[in-house]
Every structure is written in C-alpha cells, then in structure tokens.
XYZ file of C-alpha atoms in Angstrom:
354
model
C -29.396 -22.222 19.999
C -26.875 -19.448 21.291
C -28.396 -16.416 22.529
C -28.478 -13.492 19.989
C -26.791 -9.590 21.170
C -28.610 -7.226 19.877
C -27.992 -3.279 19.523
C -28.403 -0.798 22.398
C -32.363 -0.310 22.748
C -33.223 2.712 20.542
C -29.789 2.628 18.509
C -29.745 2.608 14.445
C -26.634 1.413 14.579
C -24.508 -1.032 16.513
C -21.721 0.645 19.140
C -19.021 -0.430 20.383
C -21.146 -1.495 23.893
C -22.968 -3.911 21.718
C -19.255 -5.286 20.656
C -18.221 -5.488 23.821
C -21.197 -7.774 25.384
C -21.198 -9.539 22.040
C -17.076 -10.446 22.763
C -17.593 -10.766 26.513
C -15.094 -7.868 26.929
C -14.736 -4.516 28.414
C -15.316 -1.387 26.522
C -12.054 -0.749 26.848
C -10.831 -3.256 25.256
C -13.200 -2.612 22.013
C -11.386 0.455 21.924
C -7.886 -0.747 21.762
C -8.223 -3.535 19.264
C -10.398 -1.516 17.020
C -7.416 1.422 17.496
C -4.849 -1.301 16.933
C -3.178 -0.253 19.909
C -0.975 -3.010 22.045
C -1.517 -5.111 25.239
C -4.152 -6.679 23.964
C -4.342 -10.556 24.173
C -4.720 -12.503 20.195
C -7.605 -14.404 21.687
C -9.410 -10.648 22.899
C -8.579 -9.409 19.506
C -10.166 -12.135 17.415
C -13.296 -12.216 19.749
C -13.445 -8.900 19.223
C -12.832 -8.645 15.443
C -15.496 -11.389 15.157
C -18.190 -9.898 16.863
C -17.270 -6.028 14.967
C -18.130 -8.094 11.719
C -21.189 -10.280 13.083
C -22.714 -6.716 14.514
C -21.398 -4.732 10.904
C -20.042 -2.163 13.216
C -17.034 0.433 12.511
C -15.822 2.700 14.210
C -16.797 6.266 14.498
C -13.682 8.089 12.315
C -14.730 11.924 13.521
C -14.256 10.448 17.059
C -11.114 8.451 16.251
C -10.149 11.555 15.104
C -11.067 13.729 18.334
C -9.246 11.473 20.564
C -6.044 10.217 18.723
C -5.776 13.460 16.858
C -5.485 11.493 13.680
C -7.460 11.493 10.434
C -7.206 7.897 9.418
C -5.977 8.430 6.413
C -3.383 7.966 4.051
C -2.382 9.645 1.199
C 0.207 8.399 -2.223
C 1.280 10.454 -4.901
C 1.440 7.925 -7.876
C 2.715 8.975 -11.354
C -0.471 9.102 -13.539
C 0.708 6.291 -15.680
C -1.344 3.226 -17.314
C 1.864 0.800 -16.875
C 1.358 -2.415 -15.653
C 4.271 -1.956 -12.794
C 2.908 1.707 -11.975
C -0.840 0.704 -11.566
C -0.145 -2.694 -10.240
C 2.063 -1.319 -7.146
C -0.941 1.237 -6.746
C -3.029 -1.743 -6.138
C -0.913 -3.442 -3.494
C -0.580 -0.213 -1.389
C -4.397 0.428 -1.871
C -4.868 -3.690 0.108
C -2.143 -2.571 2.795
C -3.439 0.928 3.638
C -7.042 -0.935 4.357
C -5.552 -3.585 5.976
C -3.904 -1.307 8.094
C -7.233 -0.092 9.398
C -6.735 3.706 6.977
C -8.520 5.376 3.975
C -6.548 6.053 1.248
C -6.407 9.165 -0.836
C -4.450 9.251 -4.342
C -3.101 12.050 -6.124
C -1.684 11.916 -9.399
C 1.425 13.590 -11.204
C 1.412 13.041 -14.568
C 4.810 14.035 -15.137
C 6.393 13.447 -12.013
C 8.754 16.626 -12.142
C 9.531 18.190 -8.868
C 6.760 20.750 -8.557
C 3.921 18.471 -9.936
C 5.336 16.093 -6.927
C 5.308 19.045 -4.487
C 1.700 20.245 -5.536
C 0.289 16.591 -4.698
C 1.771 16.545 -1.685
C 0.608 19.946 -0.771
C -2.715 19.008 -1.743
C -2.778 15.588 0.593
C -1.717 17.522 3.608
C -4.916 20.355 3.045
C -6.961 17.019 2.646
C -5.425 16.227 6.112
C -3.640 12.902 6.200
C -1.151 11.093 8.971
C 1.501 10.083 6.154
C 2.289 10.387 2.906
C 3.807 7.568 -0.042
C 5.393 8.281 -2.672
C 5.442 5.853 -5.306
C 7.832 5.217 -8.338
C 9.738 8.973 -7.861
C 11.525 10.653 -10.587
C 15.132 11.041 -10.324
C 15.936 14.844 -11.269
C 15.495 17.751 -9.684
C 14.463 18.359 -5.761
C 10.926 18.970 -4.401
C 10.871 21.881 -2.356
C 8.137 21.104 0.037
C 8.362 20.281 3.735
C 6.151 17.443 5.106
C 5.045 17.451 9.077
C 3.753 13.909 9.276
C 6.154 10.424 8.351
C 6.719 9.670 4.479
C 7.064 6.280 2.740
C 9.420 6.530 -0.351
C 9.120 3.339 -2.077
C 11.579 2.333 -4.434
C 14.002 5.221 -3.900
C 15.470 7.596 -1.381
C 14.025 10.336 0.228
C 13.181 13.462 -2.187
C 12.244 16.034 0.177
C 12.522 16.389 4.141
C 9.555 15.031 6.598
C 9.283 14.711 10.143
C 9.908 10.710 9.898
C 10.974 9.301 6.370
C 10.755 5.831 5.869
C 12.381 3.858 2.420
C 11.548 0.412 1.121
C 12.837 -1.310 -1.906
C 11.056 -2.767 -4.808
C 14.179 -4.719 -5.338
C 14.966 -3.300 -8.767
C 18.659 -3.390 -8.601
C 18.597 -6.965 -7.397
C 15.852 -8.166 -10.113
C 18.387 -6.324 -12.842
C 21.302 -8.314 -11.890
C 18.896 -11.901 -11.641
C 18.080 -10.923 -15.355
C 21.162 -10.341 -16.569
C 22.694 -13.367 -14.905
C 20.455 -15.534 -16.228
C 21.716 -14.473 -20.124
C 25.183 -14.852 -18.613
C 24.225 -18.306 -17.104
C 22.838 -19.490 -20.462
C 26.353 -18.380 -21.950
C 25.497 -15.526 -23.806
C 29.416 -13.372 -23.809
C 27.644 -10.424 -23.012
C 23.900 -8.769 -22.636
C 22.620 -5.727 -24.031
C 20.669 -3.372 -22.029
C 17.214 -1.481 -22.936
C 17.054 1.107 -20.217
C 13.451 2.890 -19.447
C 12.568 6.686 -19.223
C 15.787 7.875 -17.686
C 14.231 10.302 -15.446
C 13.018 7.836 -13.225
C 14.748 5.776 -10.083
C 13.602 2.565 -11.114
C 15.573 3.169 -14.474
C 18.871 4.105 -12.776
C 18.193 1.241 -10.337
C 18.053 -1.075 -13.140
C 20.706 0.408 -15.225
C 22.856 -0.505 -11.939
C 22.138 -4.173 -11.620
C 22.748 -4.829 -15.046
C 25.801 -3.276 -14.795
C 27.007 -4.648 -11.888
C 26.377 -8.211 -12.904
C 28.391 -7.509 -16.384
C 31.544 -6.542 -14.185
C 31.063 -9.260 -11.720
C 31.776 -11.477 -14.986
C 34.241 -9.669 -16.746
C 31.726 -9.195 -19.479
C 31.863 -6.426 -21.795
C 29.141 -3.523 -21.122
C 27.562 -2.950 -24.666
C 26.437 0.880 -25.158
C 23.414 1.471 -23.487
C 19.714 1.409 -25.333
C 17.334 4.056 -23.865
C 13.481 3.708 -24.158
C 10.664 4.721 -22.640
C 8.358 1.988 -21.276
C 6.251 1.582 -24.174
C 6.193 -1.229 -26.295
C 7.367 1.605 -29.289
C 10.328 2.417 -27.744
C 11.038 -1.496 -27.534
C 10.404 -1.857 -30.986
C 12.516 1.114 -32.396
C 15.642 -0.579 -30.146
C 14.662 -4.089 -32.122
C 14.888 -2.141 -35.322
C 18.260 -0.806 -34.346
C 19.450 -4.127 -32.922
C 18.404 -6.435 -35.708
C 21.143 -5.640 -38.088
C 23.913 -6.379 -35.528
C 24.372 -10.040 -36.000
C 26.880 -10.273 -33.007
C 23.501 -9.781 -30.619
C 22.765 -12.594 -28.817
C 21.042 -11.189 -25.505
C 18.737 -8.453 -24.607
C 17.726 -7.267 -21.313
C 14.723 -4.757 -21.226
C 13.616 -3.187 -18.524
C 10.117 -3.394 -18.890
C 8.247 -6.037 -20.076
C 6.289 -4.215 -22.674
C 9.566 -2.754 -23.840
C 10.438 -6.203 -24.436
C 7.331 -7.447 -26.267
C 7.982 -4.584 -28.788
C 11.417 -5.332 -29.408
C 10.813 -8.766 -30.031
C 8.644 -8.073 -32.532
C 10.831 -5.835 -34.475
C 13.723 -8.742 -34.217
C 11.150 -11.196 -35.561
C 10.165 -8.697 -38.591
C 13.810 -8.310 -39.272
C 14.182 -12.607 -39.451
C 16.248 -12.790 -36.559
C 14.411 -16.099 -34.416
C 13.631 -15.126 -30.488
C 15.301 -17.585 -28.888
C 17.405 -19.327 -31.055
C 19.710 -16.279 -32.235
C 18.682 -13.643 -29.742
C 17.042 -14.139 -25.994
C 15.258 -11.207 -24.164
C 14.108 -10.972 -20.665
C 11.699 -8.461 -19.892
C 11.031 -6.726 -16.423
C 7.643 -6.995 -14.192
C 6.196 -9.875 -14.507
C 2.914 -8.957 -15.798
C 1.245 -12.660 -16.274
C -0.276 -11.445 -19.862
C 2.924 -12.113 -21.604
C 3.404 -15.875 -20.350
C 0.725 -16.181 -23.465
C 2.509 -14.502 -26.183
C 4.951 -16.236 -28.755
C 7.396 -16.931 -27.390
C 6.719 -16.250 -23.614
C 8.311 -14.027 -22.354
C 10.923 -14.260 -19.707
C 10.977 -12.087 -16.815
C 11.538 -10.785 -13.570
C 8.868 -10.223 -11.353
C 8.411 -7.535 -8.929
C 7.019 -8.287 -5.753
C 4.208 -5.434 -5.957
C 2.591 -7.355 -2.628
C 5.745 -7.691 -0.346
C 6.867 -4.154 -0.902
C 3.709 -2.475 -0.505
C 3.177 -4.611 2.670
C 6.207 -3.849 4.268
C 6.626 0.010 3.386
C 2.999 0.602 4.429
C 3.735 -1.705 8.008
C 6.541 0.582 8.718
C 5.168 4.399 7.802
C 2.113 3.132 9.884
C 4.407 1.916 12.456
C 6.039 5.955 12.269
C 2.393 7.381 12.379
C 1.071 5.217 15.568
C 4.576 5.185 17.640
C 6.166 8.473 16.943
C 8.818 8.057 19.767
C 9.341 4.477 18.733
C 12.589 4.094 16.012
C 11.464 2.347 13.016
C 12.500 -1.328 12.124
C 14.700 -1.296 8.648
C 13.441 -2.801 5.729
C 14.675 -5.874 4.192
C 15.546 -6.851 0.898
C 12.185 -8.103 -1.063
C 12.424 -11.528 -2.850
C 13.728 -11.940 -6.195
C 11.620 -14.371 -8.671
C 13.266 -14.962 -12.163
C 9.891 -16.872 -14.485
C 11.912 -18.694 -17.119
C 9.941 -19.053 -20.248
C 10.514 -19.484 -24.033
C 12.104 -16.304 -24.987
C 15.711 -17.263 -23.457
C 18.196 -19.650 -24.814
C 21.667 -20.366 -24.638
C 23.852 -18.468 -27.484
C 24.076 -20.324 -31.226
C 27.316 -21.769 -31.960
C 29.085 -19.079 -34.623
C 28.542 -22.408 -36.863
C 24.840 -23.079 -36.426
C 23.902 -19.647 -36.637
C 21.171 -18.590 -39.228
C 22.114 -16.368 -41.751
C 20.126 -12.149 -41.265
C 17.804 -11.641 -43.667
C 14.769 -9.221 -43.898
C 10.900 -9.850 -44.508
C-alpha cells in the first residue's frame, strides 16, 4: 500500500507544504505551477496538479493577490439578452476564464448603448479585476471610459481605449458568406438577406459576408430585410416575402429569425424547401428537430471563447510580452432539410393562401 501525506500537524486545511511532499517537489515549485508561471517541467506540473486535487487544496487568492498584485479575476460585460448565441458564448467564456485558473464576474447591459457599456465597465474595475471582455458590442456610438488593465473585444473592434486591447473573431463574416454560398451552390440566382438588430457588430458583420459572396458571383443583391433576432421579426419578413413568387432563397441571420419566417412562408402555402430554402445562423441543436430542420451555420462559441480568453490572459500575466494574433475560427455549415436547389420555372407550385 503507498504511504498516505497527510496535512501539516495542527492545520484545517491542506498548504501548499503538504503539496509539495505529496509531489516530491520544492515549495517553489508548488508556487509556480499553481501561479501558472513558466520553467516548469509537464511532468512537475502534472505531479503537482495531481496531488493539489488528491489533498483538495487551492490556493490562498488574498495572498495571490499580495504577491502578484493581481485579483484573479475577470470580468465580461454581456448584453442582458436570452438569445441562444448571446447566452451560449457567455457559457464558453465562463469554462475558459476557470480554466485559466480566474473568477469571473458578469455585468449586464441590457441595451448595450454606449453609457450602459461604460457603467459596466466602470463597475468591474471598482470590483477590481485584471481584464475586462466585452462580448457581442453594439455598433453605434463610442464609450467614453478609459480602462487601465488589457481588454478582450470579441467579435468586433475595440470600442474604447485600454492599456492592452486584444480582438478575436467569432467568424461572423466568414459563416455569412458559407451560408450564402451554399444557396448559390444549390443554384438558387440569388439569396435574400434577413439582417438582425442593426445596432449590433455581429449584424453588420453578417450583412458583409452575405454581401460579399453575392458579388463574388455576380448575383444580384436583393433589398435588404431587417429584423430583430426574434422569431417575430422572422415571421413578419415571411409575411412580406410570401407573396413574391420570384423568392427562392433566404438567408437569416439568426436561427430563430429563421424558424419564424418559415412559418409564415408555410402559412402563406409556399413549401420550405421545395419553392423556398432558408438557412438560419447559430447553430443552436434545438432546431435540427423542427419540420423541416433547419439549416445553419454554426458558431464556434468554444474556439472563440478559448482563444480570446488565452490571449487577454496572456496580456494580464506577460505585460511586456506582445500578444500572439488571433486566427480565423472554423467555419461549420450543418446541412439539413430546409435547403434545396431552386424549382424549375415549370415545376413550380402555384401561391396560394391558407
């Protein structure tokens, strides 16, 4: 039987000497892996980990604090929305703060307009944090609001001025254009476009990719459809669609958006996919159940989170150190029922309403 390591005689809880003799390391060591600082071997590090986990030790924050003169935590300003894409990303960044070895404090902005975005942020630094994310920003107006620790803007560029800002996609131009090339790939002549709330990046981003992968085929750019997320505003744009008999391709730019205008095209008689396809935007696995299910785009929630946390940790712990650039995240097109190639002028089923 392998001899046991106790805690230090008269202790409550475990310390880091109790670690140490448990790993067969220094002190020192302890210190550094548990700090995630470098030079420290893989094999040290696991040992080390290992024994941390057998013992249920952590490490004292108040004196992480005293000696790094960091608080171990940090914060996000998230728009205050229920959306699948908003609260899933939240999620994600929640797993890579942790893993990262930091606490995590949220503030939301319901409405996401420059000083509600400025407030949060002043209210993070009071709560003392070593960076600050800002997730899914809105597009208009600037935040006046200066920011003395590194910032993570994910999904658009910088809104304010930090002492280290840091950007990382969530590939929203590049998931656009995969959509909209998949209509054109089917043969659809062109693809219609419902946009989302127009005040924030991730519409504009989206707006761009579609548009960019209509030009790159010489295909006409149908006026643009502007909703709002909601599954409402997808359904008010199927209402205003159905009549137009020379639709054969939607694009929507969320995937609720899309669920709702479906509906409404279905209502009106027109048959999802065999007159009209749709691909939605996000990925949320809910609507791979649906009739039809629904094609989409997913966003890599994980990947970006992972990255864009890696490097504003990577500003926080090595301040003199330049920061690596992000790449590109994956694209992932799910091809389901709800996308078809175009019906022949011939075949095509005459409107009607129910």
């Amino acid at each position: 039987m392998a001899a046991t390591v106790g805690r230090s005689e008269g202790s409550a809880v475990p310390r880091s000497a109790d670690v140490a003799r448990l790993a067969g390391v220094s002190r020192k060591t302890v210190s550094r892996v548990l700090n995630n600082e470098p030079y420290v071997s893989e094999e040290a590090r696991t040992k080390v980990l290992a024994a941390a986990a057998e013992l249920g030790y952590r490490l004292n924050q108040a004196a992480r604090t005293l000696v790094s003169g960091r608080t171990g935590s940090i914060g996000v300003v998230a728009l205050g929305t229920a959306g699948y894409g908003t609260a899933s990303l939240l999620v994600h960044i929640e797993r890579a703060v942790r893993d990262a070895g930091y606490a995590l404090r949220v503030v939301n902005t319901p409405d996401g307009n420059p000083a509600g975005i400025a407030g949060a942020v002043e209210s993070l630094l009071e709560q003392g944090v070593d960076g600050v994310i800002v997730s899914e920003p809105i597009v208009e107006g600037d935040v006046s609001v200066r920011v003395d620790v590194p910032v993570l803007f994910l999904g658009a560029p910088p809104a304010f001025t930090g002492s280290r800002t840091v950007t990382a996609s969530v590939g929203s131009y590049a998931l656009a254009r995969a959509a909209t090339e998949h209509l054109l790939d089917l043969g659809h002549a062109t693809v219609h476009h419902l946009a989302g709330a127009r005040r924030w990046y991730a519409t504009k981003d989206r707006i761009e990719g579609w548009r960019a992968a209509l030009a790159a085929r010489g295909a006409h750019e149908p006026p643009l459809l502007n909703g709002d997320w909601s599954a409402a505003s997808g359904y008010a744009a199927g209402r205003e669609l159905a009549s137009d008999s020379s639709v054969t391709a939607v694009f929507a730019a969320g995937d609720e958006m899309a669920i709702g205008l479906i509906h409404a095209l279905r209502e009106a008689g027109r048959r999802v996919p065999e007159e009209i396809s749709v691909v939605g935007f996000d990925g949320n696995p809910v609507f791979a159940y649906v009739s039809p299910p629904l094609t989409t785009v997913r966003q890599p929630f994980d990947t970006a989170a992972r990255q864009g946390v890696g490097l504003l940790v990577h500003a926080i712990e090595r301040p003199d150190a330049e920061v690596p650039p992000a790449s590109e995240p994956p694209v992932e097109l799910i091809v389901r029922g709800s996308t078809a190639p175009p019906p022949s002028h011939k075949g095509r089923s005459p409107l009607h309403t129910t």
